[in-house]
Amino acid sequence: MSSKKNIGLVIVVLVIGYNIYDYFKVKHTLLSAEIEKCSNKYTAAYSDLDKKVADKFCACLLENLGEKYKNSNTGAENIIEKEKLVLQDCFEKAKR
């Protein structure tokens, strides 16, 4: 009886562990896709902007503003106006 409980416990731990791993893997994949999409927009708009700088800038933006405006209906112009300091800080960090 005890060995069946141990086997059941091991299965439960494995399933939970896999779900946690899968969650973080999917989260990382989605974040990478968002960074790539953002970076492509900035490099298309500013042809003199280096791809590495755009990647760092977008990663900083998503890290600092992504959760805040995730489900927001606020327009891009309003976000830019409210978050000028964050945008400037991210750009300065990206250029380093």
PDB file of C-alpha atoms in Angstrom:
ATOM      1  CA  MET A   1       0.000   0.000   0.000  1.00  0.00           C
ATOM      2  CA  SER A   2       2.827   2.361   0.864  1.00  0.00           C
ATOM      3  CA  SER A   3       4.573   1.801  -2.467  1.00  0.00           C
ATOM      4  CA  LYS A   4       1.361   2.739  -4.338  1.00  0.00           C
ATOM      5  CA  LYS A   5       1.184   5.990  -2.372  1.00  0.00           C
ATOM      6  CA  ASN A   6       4.826   6.722  -3.176  1.00  0.00           C
ATOM      7  CA  ILE A   7       4.296   6.017  -6.879  1.00  0.00           C
ATOM      8  CA  GLY A   8       1.210   8.239  -6.862  1.00  0.00           C
ATOM      9  CA  LEU A   9       3.137  11.004  -5.100  1.00  0.00           C
ATOM     10  CA  VAL A  10       5.976  10.754  -7.625  1.00  0.00           C
ATOM     11  CA  ILE A  11       3.506  11.003 -10.515  1.00  0.00           C
ATOM     12  CA  VAL A  12       1.827  14.049  -8.982  1.00  0.00           C
ATOM     13  CA  VAL A  13       5.191  15.745  -8.409  1.00  0.00           C
ATOM     14  CA  LEU A  14       6.267  14.998 -11.992  1.00  0.00           C
ATOM     15  CA  VAL A  15       3.029  16.370 -13.448  1.00  0.00           C
ATOM     16  CA  ILE A  16       3.208  19.542 -11.358  1.00  0.00           C
ATOM     17  CA  GLY A  17       6.899  19.992 -12.172  1.00  0.00           C
ATOM     18  CA  TYR A  18       6.262  19.605 -15.891  1.00  0.00           C
ATOM     19  CA  ASN A  19       3.395  22.112 -15.791  1.00  0.00           C
ATOM     20  CA  ILE A  20       5.593  24.664 -14.021  1.00  0.00           C
ATOM     21  CA  TYR A  21       8.391  24.116 -16.548  1.00  0.00           C
ATOM     22  CA  ASP A  22       5.953  24.397 -19.459  1.00  0.00           C
ATOM     23  CA  TYR A  23       4.472  27.638 -18.053  1.00  0.00           C
ATOM     24  CA  PHE A  24       7.860  29.353 -17.900  1.00  0.00           C
ATOM     25  CA  LYS A  25       8.883  27.988 -21.300  1.00  0.00           C
ATOM     26  CA  VAL A  26       5.715  29.347 -22.933  1.00  0.00           C
ATOM     27  CA  LYS A  27       6.051  32.657 -21.081  1.00  0.00           C
ATOM     28  CA  HIS A  28       9.632  33.040 -22.340  1.00  0.00           C
ATOM     29  CA  THR A  29       8.613  32.146 -25.898  1.00  0.00           C
ATOM     30  CA  LEU A  30       5.792  34.706 -25.893  1.00  0.00           C
ATOM     31  CA  LEU A  31       8.067  37.392 -24.458  1.00  0.00           C
ATOM     32  CA  SER A  32      10.688  36.668 -27.113  1.00  0.00           C
ATOM     33  CA  ALA A  33       8.055  36.931 -29.829  1.00  0.00           C
ATOM     34  CA  GLU A  34       6.810  40.261 -28.469  1.00  0.00           C
ATOM     35  CA  ILE A  35      10.356  41.626 -28.271  1.00  0.00           C
ATOM     36  CA  GLU A  36      10.990  40.543 -31.862  1.00  0.00           C
ATOM     37  CA  LYS A  37       7.759  42.162 -33.089  1.00  0.00           C
ATOM     38  CA  CYS A  38       8.493  45.409 -31.242  1.00  0.00           C
ATOM     39  CA  SER A  39      12.097  45.440 -32.434  1.00  0.00           C
ATOM     40  CA  ASN A  40      11.041  44.943 -36.047  1.00  0.00           C
ATOM     41  CA  LYS A  41       8.675  47.916 -35.814  1.00  0.00           C
ATOM     42  CA  TYR A  42      11.384  50.196 -34.415  1.00  0.00           C
ATOM     43  CA  THR A  43      14.051  49.128 -36.899  1.00  0.00           C
ATOM     44  CA  ALA A  44      11.584  49.614 -39.763  1.00  0.00           C
ATOM     45  CA  ALA A  45      10.624  53.080 -38.522  1.00  0.00           C
ATOM     46  CA  TYR A  46      14.201  54.148 -37.754  1.00  0.00           C
ATOM     47  CA  SER A  47      16.525  52.613 -40.327  1.00  0.00           C
ATOM     48  CA  ASP A  48      19.642  53.903 -38.548  1.00  0.00           C
ATOM     49  CA  LEU A  49      18.711  52.070 -35.312  1.00  0.00           C
ATOM     50  CA  ASP A  50      20.795  48.965 -34.664  1.00  0.00           C
ATOM     51  CA  LYS A  51      18.877  45.701 -34.178  1.00  0.00           C
ATOM     52  CA  LYS A  52      20.638  44.946 -30.861  1.00  0.00           C
ATOM     53  CA  VAL A  53      19.728  48.367 -29.469  1.00  0.00           C
ATOM     54  CA  ALA A  54      16.119  47.915 -30.588  1.00  0.00           C
ATOM     55  CA  ASP A  55      15.990  44.463 -28.943  1.00  0.00           C
ATOM     56  CA  LYS A  56      17.312  45.833 -25.644  1.00  0.00           C
ATOM     57  CA  PHE A  57      14.962  48.817 -25.808  1.00  0.00           C
ATOM     58  CA  CYS A  58      11.915  46.637 -26.444  1.00  0.00           C
ATOM     59  CA  ALA A  59      12.895  44.187 -23.700  1.00  0.00           C
ATOM     60  CA  CYS A  60      13.173  47.098 -21.268  1.00  0.00           C
ATOM     61  CA  LEU A  61       9.813  48.508 -22.372  1.00  0.00           C
ATOM     62  CA  LEU A  62       8.036  45.185 -21.997  1.00  0.00           C
ATOM     63  CA  GLU A  63       9.629  44.614 -18.618  1.00  0.00           C
ATOM     64  CA  ASN A  64       8.684  48.050 -17.280  1.00  0.00           C
ATOM     65  CA  LEU A  65       5.413  48.805 -19.043  1.00  0.00           C
ATOM     66  CA  GLY A  66       4.146  45.467 -20.326  1.00  0.00           C
ATOM     67  CA  GLU A  67       2.180  44.419 -17.255  1.00  0.00           C
ATOM     68  CA  LYS A  68       0.989  47.952 -16.516  1.00  0.00           C
ATOM     69  CA  TYR A  69      -0.700  48.415 -19.892  1.00  0.00           C
ATOM     70  CA  LYS A  70      -1.359  44.758 -20.717  1.00  0.00           C
ATOM     71  CA  ASN A  71      -5.166  44.992 -20.679  1.00  0.00           C
ATOM     72  CA  SER A  72      -5.425  48.730 -21.089  1.00  0.00           C
ATOM     73  CA  ASN A  73      -7.463  50.584 -23.673  1.00  0.00           C
ATOM     74  CA  THR A  74      -5.161  53.587 -23.363  1.00  0.00           C
ATOM     75  CA  GLY A  75      -3.925  54.797 -26.731  1.00  0.00           C
ATOM     76  CA  ALA A  76      -0.255  54.719 -27.669  1.00  0.00           C
ATOM     77  CA  GLU A  77       0.005  58.514 -27.671  1.00  0.00           C
ATOM     78  CA  ASN A  78      -1.280  58.699 -24.093  1.00  0.00           C
ATOM     79  CA  ILE A  79       1.098  55.978 -22.944  1.00  0.00           C
ATOM     80  CA  ILE A  80       4.040  57.737 -24.598  1.00  0.00           C
ATOM     81  CA  GLU A  81       3.051  61.026 -22.973  1.00  0.00           C
ATOM     82  CA  LYS A  82       2.671  59.459 -19.507  1.00  0.00           C
ATOM     83  CA  GLU A  83       5.799  57.317 -19.694  1.00  0.00           C
ATOM     84  CA  LYS A  84       8.350  59.602 -21.369  1.00  0.00           C
ATOM     85  CA  LEU A  85      10.849  59.128 -18.548  1.00  0.00           C
ATOM     86  CA  VAL A  86      10.623  55.333 -18.736  1.00  0.00           C
ATOM     87  CA  LEU A  87      11.028  55.428 -22.516  1.00  0.00           C
ATOM     88  CA  GLN A  88      14.054  57.696 -22.275  1.00  0.00           C
ATOM     89  CA  ASP A  89      15.595  55.575 -19.523  1.00  0.00           C
ATOM     90  CA  CYS A  90      15.099  52.390 -21.558  1.00  0.00           C
ATOM     91  CA  PHE A  91      16.654  54.019 -24.617  1.00  0.00           C
ATOM     92  CA  GLU A  92      19.674  55.194 -22.646  1.00  0.00           C
ATOM     93  CA  LYS A  93      20.161  51.710 -21.176  1.00  0.00           C
ATOM     94  CA  ALA A  94      19.826  50.130 -24.620  1.00  0.00           C
ATOM     95  CA  LYS A  95      22.474  52.382 -26.150  1.00  0.00           C
ATOM     96  CA  ARG A  96      25.076  51.317 -23.554  1.00  0.00           C
TER      97      ARG A  96
END
